[in-house]
XYZ file of N, CA and C in Angstrom:
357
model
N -1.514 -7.465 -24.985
C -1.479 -7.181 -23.570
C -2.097 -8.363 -22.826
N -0.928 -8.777 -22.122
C -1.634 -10.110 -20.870
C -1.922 -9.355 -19.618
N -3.566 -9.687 -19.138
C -3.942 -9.133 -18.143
C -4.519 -10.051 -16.872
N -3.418 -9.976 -15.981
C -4.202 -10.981 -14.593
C -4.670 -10.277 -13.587
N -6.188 -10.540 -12.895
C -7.066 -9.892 -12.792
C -7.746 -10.892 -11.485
N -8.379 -9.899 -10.397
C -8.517 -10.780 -9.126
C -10.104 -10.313 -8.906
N -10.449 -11.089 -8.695
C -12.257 -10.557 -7.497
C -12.151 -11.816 -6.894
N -12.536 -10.617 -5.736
C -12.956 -11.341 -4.070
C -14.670 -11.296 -4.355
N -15.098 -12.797 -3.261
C -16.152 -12.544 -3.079
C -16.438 -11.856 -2.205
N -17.534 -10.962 -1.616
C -17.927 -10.210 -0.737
C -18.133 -11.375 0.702
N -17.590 -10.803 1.513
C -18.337 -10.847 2.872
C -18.274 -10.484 4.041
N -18.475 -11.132 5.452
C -18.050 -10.206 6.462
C -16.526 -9.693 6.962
N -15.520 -10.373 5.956
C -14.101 -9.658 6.010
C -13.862 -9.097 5.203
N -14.709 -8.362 4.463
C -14.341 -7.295 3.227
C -13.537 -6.127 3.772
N -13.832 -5.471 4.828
C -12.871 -4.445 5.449
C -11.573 -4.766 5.486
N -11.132 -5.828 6.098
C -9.739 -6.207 6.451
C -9.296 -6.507 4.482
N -10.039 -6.899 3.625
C -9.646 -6.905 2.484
C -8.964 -5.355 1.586
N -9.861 -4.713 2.264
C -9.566 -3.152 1.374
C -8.708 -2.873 2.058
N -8.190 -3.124 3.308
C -6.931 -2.275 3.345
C -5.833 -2.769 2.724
N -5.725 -4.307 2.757
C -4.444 -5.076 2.283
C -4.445 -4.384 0.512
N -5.776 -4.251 -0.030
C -5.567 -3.681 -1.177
C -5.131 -2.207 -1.527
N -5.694 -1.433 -0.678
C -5.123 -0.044 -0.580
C -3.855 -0.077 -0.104
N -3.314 -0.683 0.363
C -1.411 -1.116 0.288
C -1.086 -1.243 -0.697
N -1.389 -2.023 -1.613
C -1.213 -2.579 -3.094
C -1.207 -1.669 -3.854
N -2.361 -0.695 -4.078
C -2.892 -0.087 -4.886
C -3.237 1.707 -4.320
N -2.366 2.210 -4.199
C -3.033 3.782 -3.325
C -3.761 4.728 -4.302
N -3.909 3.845 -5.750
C -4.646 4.664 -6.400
C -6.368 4.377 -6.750
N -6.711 3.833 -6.009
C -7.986 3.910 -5.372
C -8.507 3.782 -4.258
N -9.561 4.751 -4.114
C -9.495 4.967 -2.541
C -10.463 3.624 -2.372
N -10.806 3.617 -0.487
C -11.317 2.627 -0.021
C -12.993 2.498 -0.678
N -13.736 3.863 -0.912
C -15.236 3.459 -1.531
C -14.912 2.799 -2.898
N -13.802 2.963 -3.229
C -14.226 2.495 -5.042
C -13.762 1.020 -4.670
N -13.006 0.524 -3.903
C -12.646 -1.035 -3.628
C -13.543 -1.325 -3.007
N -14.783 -0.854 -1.815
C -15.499 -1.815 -1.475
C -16.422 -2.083 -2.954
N -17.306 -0.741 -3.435
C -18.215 -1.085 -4.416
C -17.284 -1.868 -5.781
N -16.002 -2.166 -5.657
C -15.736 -3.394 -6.150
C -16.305 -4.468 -6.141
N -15.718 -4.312 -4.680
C -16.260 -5.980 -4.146
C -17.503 -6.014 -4.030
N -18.507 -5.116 -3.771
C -19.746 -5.098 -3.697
C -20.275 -5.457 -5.100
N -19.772 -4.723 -6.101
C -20.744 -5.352 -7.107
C -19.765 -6.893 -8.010
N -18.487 -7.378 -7.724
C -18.324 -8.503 -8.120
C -17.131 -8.405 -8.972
N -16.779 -7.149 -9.274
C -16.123 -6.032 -9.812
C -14.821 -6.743 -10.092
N -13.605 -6.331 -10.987
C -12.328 -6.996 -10.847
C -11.780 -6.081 -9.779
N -10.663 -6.606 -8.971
C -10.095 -5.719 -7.938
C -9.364 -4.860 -7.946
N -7.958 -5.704 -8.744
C -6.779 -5.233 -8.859
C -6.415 -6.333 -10.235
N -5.459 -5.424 -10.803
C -4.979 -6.278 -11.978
C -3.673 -6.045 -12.392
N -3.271 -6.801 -12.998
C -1.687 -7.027 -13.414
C -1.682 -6.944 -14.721
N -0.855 -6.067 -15.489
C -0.387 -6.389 -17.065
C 0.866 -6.327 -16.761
N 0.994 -7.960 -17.463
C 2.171 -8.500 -17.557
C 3.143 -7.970 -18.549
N 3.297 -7.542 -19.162
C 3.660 -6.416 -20.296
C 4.112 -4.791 -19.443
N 3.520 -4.962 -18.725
C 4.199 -3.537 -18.018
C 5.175 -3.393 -17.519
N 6.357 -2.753 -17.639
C 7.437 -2.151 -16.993
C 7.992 -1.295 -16.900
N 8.512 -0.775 -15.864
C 8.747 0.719 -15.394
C 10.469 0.543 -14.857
N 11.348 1.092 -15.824
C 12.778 1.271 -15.669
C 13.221 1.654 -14.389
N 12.204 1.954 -13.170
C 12.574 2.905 -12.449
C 12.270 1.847 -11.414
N 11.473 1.172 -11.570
C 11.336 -0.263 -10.519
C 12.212 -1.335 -11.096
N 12.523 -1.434 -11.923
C 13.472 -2.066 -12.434
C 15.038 -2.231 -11.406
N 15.435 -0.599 -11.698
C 16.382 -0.066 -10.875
C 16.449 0.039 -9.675
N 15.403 -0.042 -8.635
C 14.821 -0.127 -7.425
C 14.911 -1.704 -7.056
N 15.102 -2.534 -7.899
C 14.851 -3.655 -7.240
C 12.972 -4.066 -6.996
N 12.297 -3.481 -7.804
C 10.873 -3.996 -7.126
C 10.355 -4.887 -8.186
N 10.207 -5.584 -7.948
C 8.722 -6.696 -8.668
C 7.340 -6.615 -8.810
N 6.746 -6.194 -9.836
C 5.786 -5.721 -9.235
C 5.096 -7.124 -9.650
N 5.232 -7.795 -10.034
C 4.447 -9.361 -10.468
C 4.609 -10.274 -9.152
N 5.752 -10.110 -8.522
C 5.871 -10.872 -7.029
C 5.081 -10.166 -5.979
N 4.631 -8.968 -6.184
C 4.130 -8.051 -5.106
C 2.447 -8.087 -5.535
N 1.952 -8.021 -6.527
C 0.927 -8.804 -6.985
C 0.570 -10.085 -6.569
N 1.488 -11.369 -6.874
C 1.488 -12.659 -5.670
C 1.049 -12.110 -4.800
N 1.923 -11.658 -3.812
C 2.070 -11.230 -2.240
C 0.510 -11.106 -1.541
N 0.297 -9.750 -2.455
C -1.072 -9.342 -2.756
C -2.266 -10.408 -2.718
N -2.342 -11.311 -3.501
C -3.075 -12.526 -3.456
C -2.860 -13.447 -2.257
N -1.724 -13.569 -2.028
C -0.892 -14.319 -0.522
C -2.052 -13.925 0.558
N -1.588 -12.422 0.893
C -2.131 -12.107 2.116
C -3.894 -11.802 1.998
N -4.851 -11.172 0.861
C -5.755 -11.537 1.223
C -6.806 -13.231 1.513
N -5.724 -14.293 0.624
C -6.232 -15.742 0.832
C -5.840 -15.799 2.558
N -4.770 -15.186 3.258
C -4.614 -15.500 4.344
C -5.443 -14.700 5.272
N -5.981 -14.178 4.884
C -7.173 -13.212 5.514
C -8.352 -13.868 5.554
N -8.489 -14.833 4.733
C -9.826 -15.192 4.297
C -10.787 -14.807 3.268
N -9.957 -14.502 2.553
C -10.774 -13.749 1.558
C -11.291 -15.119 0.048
N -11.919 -15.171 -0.535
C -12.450 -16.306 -1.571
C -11.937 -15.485 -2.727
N -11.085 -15.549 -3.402
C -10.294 -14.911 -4.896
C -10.682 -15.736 -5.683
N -11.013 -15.121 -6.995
C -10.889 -15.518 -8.475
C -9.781 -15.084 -8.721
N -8.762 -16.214 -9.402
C -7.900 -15.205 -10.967
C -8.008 -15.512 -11.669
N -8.236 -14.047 -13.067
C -8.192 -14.505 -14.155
C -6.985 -14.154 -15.228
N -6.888 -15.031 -16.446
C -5.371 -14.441 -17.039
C -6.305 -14.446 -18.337
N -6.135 -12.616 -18.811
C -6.918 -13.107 -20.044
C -8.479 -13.253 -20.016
N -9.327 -12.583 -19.081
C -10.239 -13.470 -18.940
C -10.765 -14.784 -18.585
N -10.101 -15.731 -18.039
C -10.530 -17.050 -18.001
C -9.742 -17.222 -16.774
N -10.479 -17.873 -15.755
C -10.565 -18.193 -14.269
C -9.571 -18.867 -14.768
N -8.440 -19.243 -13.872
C -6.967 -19.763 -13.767
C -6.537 -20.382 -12.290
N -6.011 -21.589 -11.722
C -5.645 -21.738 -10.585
C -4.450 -20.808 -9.968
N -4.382 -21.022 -8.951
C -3.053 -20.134 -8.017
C -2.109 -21.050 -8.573
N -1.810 -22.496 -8.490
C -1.037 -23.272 -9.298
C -0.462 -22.656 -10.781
N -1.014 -22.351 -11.406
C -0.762 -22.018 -12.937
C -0.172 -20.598 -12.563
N -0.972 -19.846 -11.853
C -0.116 -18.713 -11.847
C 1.339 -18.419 -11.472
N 1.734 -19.337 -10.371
C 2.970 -19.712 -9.785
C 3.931 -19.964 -10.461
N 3.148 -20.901 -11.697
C 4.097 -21.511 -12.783
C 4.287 -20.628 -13.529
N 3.779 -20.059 -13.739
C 3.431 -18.442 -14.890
C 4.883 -17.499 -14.483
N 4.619 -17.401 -13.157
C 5.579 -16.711 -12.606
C 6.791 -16.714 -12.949
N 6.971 -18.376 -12.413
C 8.464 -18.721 -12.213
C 8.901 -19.118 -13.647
N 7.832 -19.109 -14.593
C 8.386 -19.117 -15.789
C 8.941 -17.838 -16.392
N 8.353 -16.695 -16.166
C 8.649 -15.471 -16.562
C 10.014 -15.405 -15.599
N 10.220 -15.794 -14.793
C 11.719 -15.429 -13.696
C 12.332 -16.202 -14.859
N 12.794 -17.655 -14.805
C 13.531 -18.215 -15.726
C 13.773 -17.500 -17.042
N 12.572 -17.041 -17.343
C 13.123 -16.200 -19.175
C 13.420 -15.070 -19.130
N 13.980 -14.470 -17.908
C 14.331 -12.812 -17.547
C 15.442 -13.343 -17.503
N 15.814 -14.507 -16.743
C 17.526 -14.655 -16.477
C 18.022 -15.623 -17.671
N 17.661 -16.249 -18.536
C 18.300 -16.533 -19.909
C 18.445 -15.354 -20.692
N 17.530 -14.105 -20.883
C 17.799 -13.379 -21.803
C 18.922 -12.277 -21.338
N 19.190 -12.393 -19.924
C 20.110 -11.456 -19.559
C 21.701 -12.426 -19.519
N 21.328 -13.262 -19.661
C 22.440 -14.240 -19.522
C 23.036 -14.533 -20.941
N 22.194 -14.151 -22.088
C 22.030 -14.189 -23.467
C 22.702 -12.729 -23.506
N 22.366 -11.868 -22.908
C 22.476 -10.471 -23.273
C 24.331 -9.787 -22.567
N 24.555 -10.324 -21.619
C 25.748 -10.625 -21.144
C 27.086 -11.404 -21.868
N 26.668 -12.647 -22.597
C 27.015 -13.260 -23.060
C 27.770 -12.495 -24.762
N 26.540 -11.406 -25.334
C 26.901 -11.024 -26.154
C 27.780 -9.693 -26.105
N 27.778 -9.112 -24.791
C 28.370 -8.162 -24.810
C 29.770 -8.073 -24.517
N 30.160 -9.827 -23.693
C 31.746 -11.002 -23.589
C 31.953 -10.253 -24.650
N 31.553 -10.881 -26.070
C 31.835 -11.619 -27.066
C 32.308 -10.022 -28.006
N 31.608 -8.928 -27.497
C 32.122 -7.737 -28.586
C 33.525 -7.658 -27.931
């Protein structure tokens, strides 16, 4: 299991932070995200390994909506860590992370297409 994993530092825009996260996340309420951030806490996290057939079918991303997620609290002002795995990681690497996982979704379906020509 690959796990990418965010903490904000605390400060006087922590409010405007918990809501962008309670968008993200409606399964914790707003006290358990501040004493997140209050004690240093991870925020929100991603396993990359997760998928749900039903967002699949929906059209949702939940790894781009995760980005997003990171997007709008850096545009808030918020100071983010990520980590992949444990180990602090740039927004750079993650991007690449990303768009690498996009590229190997559309070879294997392009692989997977390819074989079903061929029956």
């Amino acid at each position: 299991m690959d796990l990418i994993q965010i903490k904000i530092t605390k400060d006087e825009q922590s409010v405007s932070y918990i809501k962008l996260i309670r968008e993200y996340d409606k399964s914790m309420s707003m006290s358990q995200i501040k004493q997140k951030i209050e004690s240093n806490d991870f925020i929100v996290k991603y396993d990359t390994n997760d998928y749900d057939v039903v967002d699949e079918i929906n059209g949702i991303d939940k790894k781009r909506e995760f980005r997003e997620l990171i997007r709008k609290l850096q545009r808030a002002g918020a100071e983010t860590t990520i980590y992949y795995n444990g180990r602090i990681i740039s927004l750079e690497f993650l991007d690449n992370w990303l768009k690498t996982m996009d590229e190997i979704k559309k070879e294997v379906e392009t692989d997977m297409d390819r074989e079903i020509d061929e029956c």
